[in-house]
Amino acid sequence: MNPLNEINGKTNTSTKKRTNLTAQENRVFNFFSATQLDWEDWRWQMRNRIKTLEILERLIKLTPNEREGVEGCGKKLAMSIPPYFASLMDPEDPSCPIRMQCVPQKSEFEKFPEEMADPCGEDSHSPVHGLVHRYPDRVLLLVNEMCAMYCRYCTRSRMVGEGKRTLSRETYEAAFEYIRTHKKIRDVLISGGDPLMLSDRLLEYVIKTVKAIPHVEFVRIGTRVPVTLPQRITSELVTMLKKYSPLWMSIHFTHSKEITKRVKFACDLLADSGIPLGSQTVLLKGINDKPEVMKKLMHNLLKIRVKPYYIYQCDPIFGSRHFRTPVSAGIEIMEQLRGYTSGYAVPTYVIDGPGGGGKIPISPNYVVSHEGNQYVLRNYAGKQYIYHDPA
Ligand SMILES: *Cc1c(COP(=O)(O)O)cnc(C)c1O
Ligand code: SF4
């Protein structure tokens, strides 16, 4: 039996209502007159992404704030929601964590003094187009400018969006040449946009070329596609990726609601092919800024073999005020994780130093005082211990 039938529900042809699914899953599926085969075809999902107010308002009950956001977002960062991801939205509740990530709000058009167009200073650390070289031994290779779904808090909203799908051959070649001539680069992080939007063939060309450079020890892929479009993780794709082991993958997860059976199926395919999976999570107000919500996400990630890697403070990109929390919210989350749950469930909380400082780890302070060779430490529960350095 095909496990995907179990996940997507079996179509009862007489009523078109599939079994074991939520009302919203059935509503979206039926709205698009999808067949089981369509739904599982990532290109069908891409063709049918929800991009207009007209379609969105037939699937969820919009608030005036969202309506204005959808009407005005085109000039800034396009709306794009694959039917699969839309089927996870709560049609009634505007505070649904899935909905808040993908449906624009009018707050996006507000700008505050601390906000920037390029908060991580990537453009100023870019020696050639498509490449960011910030750390001595590794580079970020941005292979395209397109994603399946545009996260409303995207730190790269200056460059992502519809239009330029991939970069030109010359741009790729210049980036490869830069890596070839900089022998200290041992780790290449392929990101974008979303690299899993490329065809298998083009993605393989990029990975193969980079891996053929003698000093490159491994590559990794940074993607959100296993969450927003898990149908893209096909057996053909993983068969290709498997050839380039060691290849690591960082997946952008935000909330437990994203961890569906369908997403687990995609992550199983990846993990079973020997691809180590890590998560990257942006700390977002009203979505995952409560310690209990974040802890549950970390636990659910471990259950699908994804190791929590980073929690990012939301970058001060233009129009992100409604998503940003104080730093204290992140520290409190870390305080509530360490010691209270498996060490494997504890990621590193970082702030990308505005203007190009790179990732700076932020942690609760466990050193109470330090004098001479003596440290006064506290543990997760607040009890104090004294440690002596060797004399
Ligand atoms: C995040 C990032 C990396 C990778 O950092 P790690 O801490 O090694 O995961 C590399 N280059 C840039 C520009 C980055 O933003
Ligand atoms: S997947 Fe990443 S690059 Fe794409 S919109 Fe979301 S945060 Fe931005």
Tab-separated table of C-alpha atoms and ligand atoms in Angstrom:
chain	number	residue	atom	x	y	z
A	1	MET	CA	0.000	0.000	0.000
A	2	ASN	CA	1.164	3.516	-0.747
A	3	PRO	CA	1.835	5.285	2.559
A	4	LEU	CA	0.933	8.580	0.901
A	5	ASN	CA	-2.675	7.401	0.545
A	6	GLU	CA	-2.749	7.010	4.261
A	7	ILE	CA	-1.365	10.528	4.717
A	8	ASN	CA	-3.476	12.334	2.143
A	9	GLY	CA	-6.645	10.429	2.839
A	10	LYS	CA	-8.422	8.115	0.461
A	11	THR	CA	-10.797	9.825	-1.918
A	12	ASN	CA	-14.336	8.681	-1.550
A	13	THR	CA	-15.402	9.435	-5.109
A	14	SER	CA	-19.095	9.732	-4.342
A	15	THR	CA	-18.677	12.652	-1.923
A	16	LYS	CA	-15.160	13.834	-2.834
A	17	LYS	CA	-14.562	14.056	0.905
A	18	ARG	CA	-11.355	12.354	1.935
A	19	THR	CA	-11.185	10.488	5.170
A	20	ASN	CA	-9.033	11.373	8.229
A	21	LEU	CA	-8.482	14.958	7.155
A	22	THR	CA	-9.386	18.271	8.702
A	23	ALA	CA	-12.169	20.374	7.252
A	24	GLN	CA	-9.627	22.889	5.947
A	25	GLU	CA	-7.565	20.170	4.242
A	26	ASN	CA	-10.681	18.968	2.476
A	27	ARG	CA	-11.785	22.513	1.654
A	28	VAL	CA	-8.487	23.395	-0.043
A	29	PHE	CA	-8.227	20.043	-1.827
A	30	ASN	CA	-11.748	20.356	-3.205
A	31	PHE	CA	-11.402	24.047	-4.049
A	32	PHE	CA	-8.632	23.181	-6.495
A	33	SER	CA	-10.479	20.080	-7.751
A	34	ALA	CA	-7.258	18.276	-7.009
A	35	THR	CA	-6.680	14.616	-7.558
A	36	GLN	CA	-4.438	12.605	-5.294
A	37	LEU	CA	-1.838	12.635	-8.070
A	38	ASP	CA	-2.010	16.412	-8.448
A	39	TRP	CA	-1.615	16.952	-4.733
A	40	GLU	CA	1.531	14.809	-4.640
A	41	ASP	CA	3.049	16.589	-7.660
A	42	TRP	CA	5.218	19.467	-6.474
A	43	ARG	CA	4.931	21.209	-9.819
A	44	TRP	CA	1.135	21.122	-9.491
A	45	GLN	CA	1.512	22.632	-6.014
A	46	MET	CA	3.753	25.368	-7.463
A	47	ARG	CA	1.391	26.141	-10.338
A	48	ASN	CA	-1.513	26.468	-7.956
A	49	ARG	CA	0.119	28.614	-5.305
A	50	ILE	CA	-2.285	31.127	-3.801
A	51	LYS	CA	-1.175	34.576	-4.882
A	52	THR	CA	-4.324	36.675	-4.996
A	53	LEU	CA	-6.833	38.099	-2.561
A	54	GLU	CA	-9.624	36.675	-4.671
A	55	ILE	CA	-8.560	33.081	-4.065
A	56	LEU	CA	-7.311	33.511	-0.513
A	57	GLU	CA	-10.605	34.976	0.697
A	58	ARG	CA	-12.454	31.943	-0.557
A	59	LEU	CA	-10.307	29.726	1.667
A	60	ILE	CA	-10.018	31.706	4.901
A	61	LYS	CA	-11.946	34.489	6.626
A	62	LEU	CA	-9.629	37.489	6.312
A	63	THR	CA	-9.341	40.273	8.853
A	64	PRO	CA	-9.216	43.896	7.602
A	65	ASN	CA	-5.517	43.954	8.616
A	66	GLU	CA	-4.772	40.902	6.442
A	67	ARG	CA	-6.898	42.174	3.565
A	68	GLU	CA	-4.884	45.383	3.393
A	69	GLY	CA	-1.671	43.391	3.689
A	70	VAL	CA	-2.579	41.130	0.781
A	71	GLU	CA	-3.672	44.090	-1.358
A	72	GLY	CA	-0.465	46.023	-0.803
A	73	CYS	CA	2.240	43.365	-0.530
A	74	GLY	CA	2.959	43.011	-4.255
A	75	LYS	CA	5.360	45.946	-4.279
A	76	LYS	CA	7.284	44.538	-1.311
A	77	LEU	CA	7.283	40.738	-1.039
A	78	ALA	CA	4.794	38.717	-3.037
A	79	MET	CA	2.327	36.406	-1.340
A	80	SER	CA	2.697	32.792	-2.397
A	81	ILE	CA	1.121	29.864	-0.571
A	82	PRO	CA	1.199	26.299	-1.916
A	83	PRO	CA	-2.207	24.595	-1.530
A	84	TYR	CA	-0.602	22.023	0.778
A	85	PHE	CA	0.591	24.749	3.163
A	86	ALA	CA	-2.745	26.590	2.890
A	87	SER	CA	-4.504	23.421	3.972
A	88	LEU	CA	-2.783	23.767	7.360
A	89	MET	CA	-4.135	27.290	8.006
A	90	ASP	CA	-6.940	27.884	10.425
A	91	PRO	CA	-9.665	29.543	8.316
A	92	GLU	CA	-11.212	31.322	11.306
A	93	ASP	CA	-8.293	32.203	13.564
A	94	PRO	CA	-5.947	35.003	12.407
A	95	SER	CA	-3.471	34.054	15.148
A	96	CYS	CA	-2.913	30.615	13.571
A	97	PRO	CA	0.883	30.222	13.404
A	98	ILE	CA	0.792	28.925	9.826
A	99	ARG	CA	-1.383	31.792	8.701
A	100	MET	CA	0.732	34.469	10.398
A	101	GLN	CA	3.815	33.301	8.508
A	102	CYS	CA	2.342	33.378	5.032
A	103	VAL	CA	-0.557	35.846	4.940
A	104	PRO	CA	0.645	39.466	4.716
A	105	GLN	CA	-0.578	42.023	7.261
A	106	LYS	CA	-0.710	45.758	6.803
A	107	SER	CA	1.879	46.112	9.610
A	108	GLU	CA	4.422	45.016	6.974
A	109	PHE	CA	4.254	48.466	5.429
A	110	GLU	CA	5.381	50.235	8.608
A	111	LYS	CA	9.040	51.117	9.003
A	112	PHE	CA	10.908	51.744	12.243
A	113	PRO	CA	14.277	53.445	12.796
A	114	GLU	CA	16.037	50.221	13.815
A	115	GLU	CA	14.947	48.447	10.621
A	116	MET	CA	17.007	47.910	7.473
A	117	ALA	CA	16.726	46.533	3.944
A	118	ASP	CA	19.691	44.187	4.408
A	119	PRO	CA	19.986	43.663	8.185
A	120	CYS	CA	22.751	41.031	7.993
A	121	GLY	CA	24.934	43.200	5.756
A	122	GLU	CA	25.105	40.461	3.123
A	123	ASP	CA	25.470	42.756	0.141
A	124	SER	CA	28.548	44.403	1.655
A	125	HIS	CA	30.203	41.001	2.240
A	126	SER	CA	29.550	39.761	-1.264
A	127	PRO	CA	32.742	39.490	-3.327
A	128	VAL	CA	30.828	38.217	-6.375
A	129	HIS	CA	27.100	38.177	-7.056
A	130	GLY	CA	25.369	35.284	-5.288
A	131	LEU	CA	28.144	34.660	-2.766
A	132	VAL	CA	28.485	35.927	0.828
A	133	HIS	CA	31.903	35.407	2.403
A	134	ARG	CA	31.747	36.378	6.077
A	135	TYR	CA	33.683	33.688	7.925
A	136	PRO	CA	37.210	32.550	7.028
A	137	ASP	CA	36.471	28.922	6.152
A	138	ARG	CA	32.957	28.877	4.704
A	139	VAL	CA	30.716	30.705	2.266
A	140	LEU	CA	27.054	31.164	1.613
A	141	LEU	CA	26.118	30.496	-2.011
A	142	LEU	CA	22.765	32.028	-2.985
A	143	VAL	CA	21.691	30.044	-6.041
A	144	ASN	CA	18.300	31.580	-6.762
A	145	GLU	CA	15.790	34.150	-5.615
A	146	MET	CA	12.652	32.089	-5.454
A	147	CYS	CA	10.876	30.159	-2.680
A	148	ALA	CA	7.746	28.007	-2.547
A	149	MET	CA	6.245	30.278	0.104
A	150	TYR	CA	7.427	33.760	1.083
A	151	CYS	CA	7.802	34.091	4.840
A	152	ARG	CA	6.511	37.487	5.832
A	153	TYR	CA	9.528	38.114	8.062
A	154	CYS	CA	12.111	37.090	5.438
A	155	THR	CA	15.521	38.635	6.053
A	156	ARG	CA	16.242	38.457	2.309
A	157	SER	CA	13.038	40.136	1.173
A	158	ARG	CA	15.229	42.670	-0.667
A	159	MET	CA	16.116	39.962	-3.164
A	160	VAL	CA	13.613	37.099	-3.050
A	161	GLY	CA	10.363	37.035	-4.937
A	162	GLU	CA	8.863	36.060	-8.226
A	163	GLY	CA	10.613	37.063	-11.413
A	164	LYS	CA	14.226	36.047	-11.570
A	165	ARG	CA	13.994	32.323	-11.058
A	166	THR	CA	17.628	31.345	-11.162
A	167	LEU	CA	20.887	33.149	-11.682
A	168	SER	CA	22.692	33.128	-14.986
A	169	ARG	CA	25.327	30.571	-15.876
A	170	GLU	CA	27.975	33.318	-15.757
A	171	THR	CA	26.983	34.273	-12.216
A	172	TYR	CA	27.324	30.653	-11.110
A	173	GLU	CA	30.673	30.297	-12.842
A	174	ALA	CA	32.052	33.438	-11.166
A	175	ALA	CA	30.968	32.121	-7.750
A	176	PHE	CA	32.560	28.692	-8.409
A	177	GLU	CA	35.752	30.396	-9.538
A	178	TYR	CA	35.852	32.441	-6.331
A	179	ILE	CA	35.560	29.255	-4.258
A	180	ARG	CA	38.241	27.562	-6.363
A	181	THR	CA	40.691	30.385	-5.819
A	182	HIS	CA	40.047	30.732	-2.071
A	183	LYS	CA	41.622	27.623	-0.648
A	184	LYS	CA	40.519	28.272	2.924
A	185	ILE	CA	36.893	27.577	2.020
A	186	ARG	CA	36.098	24.073	3.270
A	187	ASP	CA	32.311	24.358	3.725
A	188	VAL	CA	29.797	25.702	1.206
A	189	LEU	CA	26.276	26.492	2.328
A	190	ILE	CA	23.902	26.434	-0.630
A	191	SER	CA	20.891	28.641	-0.003
A	192	GLY	CA	18.834	31.278	-1.800
A	193	GLY	CA	15.815	31.886	-2.135
A	194	ASP	CA	15.375	28.163	-1.828
A	195	PRO	CA	17.800	25.843	-3.635
A	196	LEU	CA	15.184	23.067	-3.738
A	197	MET	CA	13.240	25.232	-6.193
A	198	LEU	CA	15.888	24.350	-8.787
A	199	SER	CA	15.352	21.359	-11.027
A	200	ASP	CA	17.149	18.206	-9.912
A	201	ARG	CA	19.493	18.643	-12.859
A	202	LEU	CA	20.527	22.212	-12.115
A	203	LEU	CA	20.861	21.510	-8.408
A	204	GLU	CA	23.040	18.514	-9.165
A	205	TYR	CA	25.220	20.636	-11.435
A	206	VAL	CA	25.773	23.134	-8.592
A	207	ILE	CA	26.503	20.481	-5.942
A	208	LYS	CA	28.716	18.438	-8.226
A	209	THR	CA	30.775	21.447	-9.330
A	210	VAL	CA	31.257	22.683	-5.770
A	211	LYS	CA	32.118	19.232	-4.427
A	212	ALA	CA	34.676	18.731	-7.166
A	213	ILE	CA	36.739	21.602	-5.741
A	214	PRO	CA	39.508	19.815	-3.805
A	215	HIS	CA	39.474	21.968	-0.656
A	216	VAL	CA	35.674	21.818	-0.223
A	217	GLU	CA	35.110	19.178	2.455
A	218	PHE	CA	31.340	19.199	2.402
A	219	VAL	CA	28.292	21.099	1.254
A	220	ARG	CA	25.070	21.851	2.996
A	221	ILE	CA	21.686	22.964	1.750
A	222	GLY	CA	19.579	25.535	3.580
A	223	THR	CA	15.914	25.132	2.693
A	224	ARG	CA	12.332	25.565	3.833
A	225	VAL	CA	10.840	23.364	1.123
A	226	PRO	CA	10.522	20.175	3.227
A	227	VAL	CA	8.070	22.221	5.362
A	228	THR	CA	6.170	24.320	2.835
A	229	LEU	CA	6.251	21.882	-0.091
A	230	PRO	CA	7.218	18.397	1.186
A	231	GLN	CA	6.087	16.876	-2.131
A	232	ARG	CA	9.329	18.263	-3.623
A	233	ILE	CA	11.319	15.670	-1.644
A	234	THR	CA	10.959	12.932	-4.217
A	235	SER	CA	12.831	9.649	-4.301
A	236	GLU	CA	14.607	10.916	-7.447
A	237	LEU	CA	15.837	13.975	-5.567
A	238	VAL	CA	17.159	12.030	-2.590
A	239	THR	CA	18.810	9.466	-4.858
A	240	MET	CA	20.680	12.337	-6.483
A	241	LEU	CA	21.594	14.022	-3.163
A	242	LYS	CA	22.799	10.754	-1.708
A	243	LYS	CA	25.581	10.595	-4.297
A	244	TYR	CA	27.167	13.707	-2.806
A	245	SER	CA	27.523	12.507	0.780
A	246	PRO	CA	28.594	14.053	3.112
A	247	LEU	CA	25.823	16.543	2.466
A	248	TRP	CA	24.036	18.206	5.354
A	249	MET	CA	20.692	19.937	5.317
A	250	SER	CA	19.334	22.764	7.466
A	251	ILE	CA	15.567	23.058	7.368
A	252	HIS	CA	13.681	26.176	8.426
A	253	PHE	CA	10.920	25.118	10.852
A	254	THR	CA	8.833	27.532	12.899
A	255	HIS	CA	6.030	25.726	14.685
A	256	SER	CA	4.893	22.219	15.629
A	257	LYS	CA	1.841	22.651	13.431
A	258	GLU	CA	4.183	22.363	10.436
A	259	ILE	CA	5.266	18.874	11.461
A	260	THR	CA	2.590	16.904	9.666
A	261	LYS	CA	2.672	13.267	8.626
A	262	ARG	CA	3.506	14.480	5.130
A	263	VAL	CA	6.517	16.429	6.416
A	264	LYS	CA	7.648	13.446	8.455
A	265	PHE	CA	7.479	11.318	5.312
A	266	ALA	CA	9.738	13.815	3.486
A	267	CYS	CA	12.223	14.011	6.375
A	268	ASP	CA	12.296	10.214	6.631
A	269	LEU	CA	13.268	10.009	2.966
A	270	LEU	CA	16.105	12.470	3.556
A	271	ALA	CA	17.325	10.963	6.826
A	272	ASP	CA	17.110	7.410	5.443
A	273	SER	CA	19.435	8.527	2.645
A	274	GLY	CA	22.049	9.479	5.190
A	275	ILE	CA	21.510	13.233	5.065
A	276	PRO	CA	21.936	14.695	8.563
A	277	LEU	CA	19.119	17.161	9.232
A	278	GLY	CA	19.265	20.291	11.379
A	279	SER	CA	16.648	22.939	12.017
A	280	GLN	CA	16.769	26.710	11.922
A	281	THR	CA	13.954	28.542	13.661
A	282	VAL	CA	13.243	32.262	13.677
A	283	LEU	CA	11.906	33.508	16.998
A	284	LEU	CA	8.564	35.122	16.147
A	285	LYS	CA	6.122	37.031	18.309
A	286	GLY	CA	2.803	35.272	18.692
A	287	ILE	CA	4.086	32.210	16.803
A	288	ASN	CA	6.795	30.548	18.888
A	289	ASP	CA	7.877	33.043	21.564
A	290	LYS	CA	6.444	31.057	24.474
A	291	PRO	CA	8.926	28.618	26.055
A	292	GLU	CA	6.368	25.787	26.033
A	293	VAL	CA	5.632	26.258	22.321
A	294	MET	CA	9.325	26.299	21.446
A	295	LYS	CA	10.080	23.278	23.623
A	296	LYS	CA	7.313	21.286	21.960
A	297	LEU	CA	8.719	22.226	18.538
A	298	MET	CA	12.214	21.061	19.560
A	299	HIS	CA	10.771	17.753	20.792
A	300	ASN	CA	8.733	17.243	17.647
A	301	LEU	CA	11.810	17.920	15.519
A	302	LEU	CA	13.823	15.238	17.311
A	303	LYS	CA	10.946	12.816	16.712
A	304	ILE	CA	11.412	13.275	12.957
A	305	ARG	CA	15.216	13.063	13.252
A	306	VAL	CA	15.893	16.785	12.857
A	307	LYS	CA	18.469	18.157	15.316
A	308	PRO	CA	17.592	21.677	16.547
A	309	TYR	CA	20.528	23.787	15.316
A	310	TYR	CA	19.757	27.505	15.637
A	311	ILE	CA	17.090	29.785	17.017
A	312	TYR	CA	17.505	33.179	15.361
A	313	GLN	CA	16.472	36.471	16.788
A	314	CYS	CA	14.183	37.912	14.078
A	315	ASP	CA	16.333	40.252	11.977
A	316	PRO	CA	15.286	43.905	11.902
A	317	ILE	CA	14.155	43.821	8.290
A	318	PHE	CA	11.761	46.591	7.182
A	319	GLY	CA	8.206	45.842	8.274
A	320	SER	CA	9.101	43.224	10.877
A	321	ARG	CA	8.192	45.057	14.089
A	322	HIS	CA	5.039	42.967	14.607
A	323	PHE	CA	7.141	39.798	14.513
A	324	ARG	CA	10.080	40.860	16.671
A	325	THR	CA	10.374	39.988	20.356
A	326	PRO	CA	12.718	41.474	22.931
A	327	VAL	CA	15.999	39.552	23.287
A	328	SER	CA	14.868	38.625	26.805
A	329	ALA	CA	12.183	36.377	25.273
A	330	GLY	CA	14.888	34.328	23.561
A	331	ILE	CA	17.030	34.132	26.699
A	332	GLU	CA	14.006	32.979	28.686
A	333	ILE	CA	13.373	30.225	26.142
A	334	MET	CA	16.972	29.031	26.405
A	335	GLU	CA	16.719	29.129	30.192
A	336	GLN	CA	13.624	26.923	30.011
A	337	LEU	CA	15.273	24.419	27.668
A	338	ARG	CA	18.725	23.754	29.127
A	339	GLY	CA	18.508	21.196	31.902
A	340	TYR	CA	14.765	20.820	31.576
A	341	THR	CA	14.966	18.696	28.446
A	342	SER	CA	17.353	16.544	26.389
A	343	GLY	CA	20.539	18.329	25.422
A	344	TYR	CA	19.783	17.301	21.838
A	345	ALA	CA	16.667	19.498	22.019
A	346	VAL	CA	18.687	22.607	22.877
A	347	PRO	CA	19.787	24.698	19.876
A	348	THR	CA	22.027	27.777	19.947
A	349	TYR	CA	20.208	31.094	20.166
A	350	VAL	CA	21.900	33.693	17.962
A	351	ILE	CA	21.557	37.269	16.842
A	352	ASP	CA	22.976	38.068	13.433
A	353	GLY	CA	25.051	41.160	14.244
A	354	PRO	CA	23.279	43.970	12.332
A	355	GLY	CA	25.394	45.264	9.483
A	356	GLY	CA	27.374	42.051	9.044
A	357	GLY	CA	28.649	40.779	12.400
A	358	GLY	CA	27.644	37.203	11.742
A	359	LYS	CA	25.915	34.942	14.223
A	360	ILE	CA	26.504	35.964	17.830
A	361	PRO	CA	25.434	33.408	20.450
A	362	ILE	CA	23.258	34.677	23.285
A	363	SER	CA	22.771	32.556	26.355
A	364	PRO	CA	21.545	32.862	29.913
A	365	ASN	CA	24.492	33.574	32.171
A	366	TYR	CA	25.562	30.568	34.228
A	367	VAL	CA	28.738	32.143	35.658
A	368	VAL	CA	27.659	33.953	38.831
A	369	SER	CA	31.148	35.299	39.594
A	370	HIS	CA	34.786	34.640	38.710
A	371	GLU	CA	37.784	35.583	40.810
A	372	GLY	CA	41.310	34.220	40.463
A	373	ASN	CA	41.019	30.505	39.798
A	374	GLN	CA	37.570	30.247	41.301
A	375	TYR	CA	34.288	30.240	39.418
A	376	VAL	CA	30.910	30.451	41.078
A	377	LEU	CA	28.466	28.742	38.752
A	378	ARG	CA	24.751	28.151	38.867
A	379	ASN	CA	22.971	25.189	37.351
A	380	TYR	CA	19.684	25.194	35.414
A	381	ALA	CA	17.693	25.031	38.661
A	382	GLY	CA	19.521	28.003	40.211
A	383	LYS	CA	21.707	26.056	42.662
A	384	GLN	CA	25.277	27.343	43.014
A	385	TYR	CA	28.504	25.349	42.611
A	386	ILE	CA	32.160	26.319	42.918
A	387	TYR	CA	34.698	25.210	40.324
A	388	HIS	CA	38.476	25.693	40.634
A	389	ASP	CA	40.803	26.034	37.691
A	390	PRO	CA	43.998	23.950	38.004
A	391	ALA	CA	46.350	25.973	40.205
B	1	LIG	C1	24.873	31.464	8.740
B	1	LIG	C2	25.937	31.737	7.809
B	1	LIG	C3	26.943	30.790	7.586
B	1	LIG	C4	26.999	29.458	8.295
B	1	LIG	O1	27.190	29.637	9.663
B	1	LIG	P1	27.323	28.360	10.623
B	1	LIG	O2	27.355	28.942	11.995
B	1	LIG	O3	28.571	27.652	10.240
B	1	LIG	O4	26.119	27.510	10.380
B	1	LIG	C5	27.940	31.109	6.700
B	1	LIG	N1	27.973	32.298	6.056
B	1	LIG	C6	27.011	33.237	6.258
B	1	LIG	C7	27.104	34.520	5.539
B	1	LIG	C8	25.961	32.989	7.132
B	1	LIG	O5	24.998	33.899	7.313
B	2	SF4	S1	12.173	30.391	2.771
B	2	SF4	FE1	13.887	31.654	3.558
B	2	SF4	S2	14.496	32.942	1.814
B	2	SF4	FE2	12.456	32.106	1.352
B	2	SF4	S3	10.996	33.640	2.075
B	2	SF4	FE3	11.272	32.181	3.765
B	2	SF4	S4	12.912	33.065	5.026
B	2	SF4	FE4	12.990	34.096	3.006
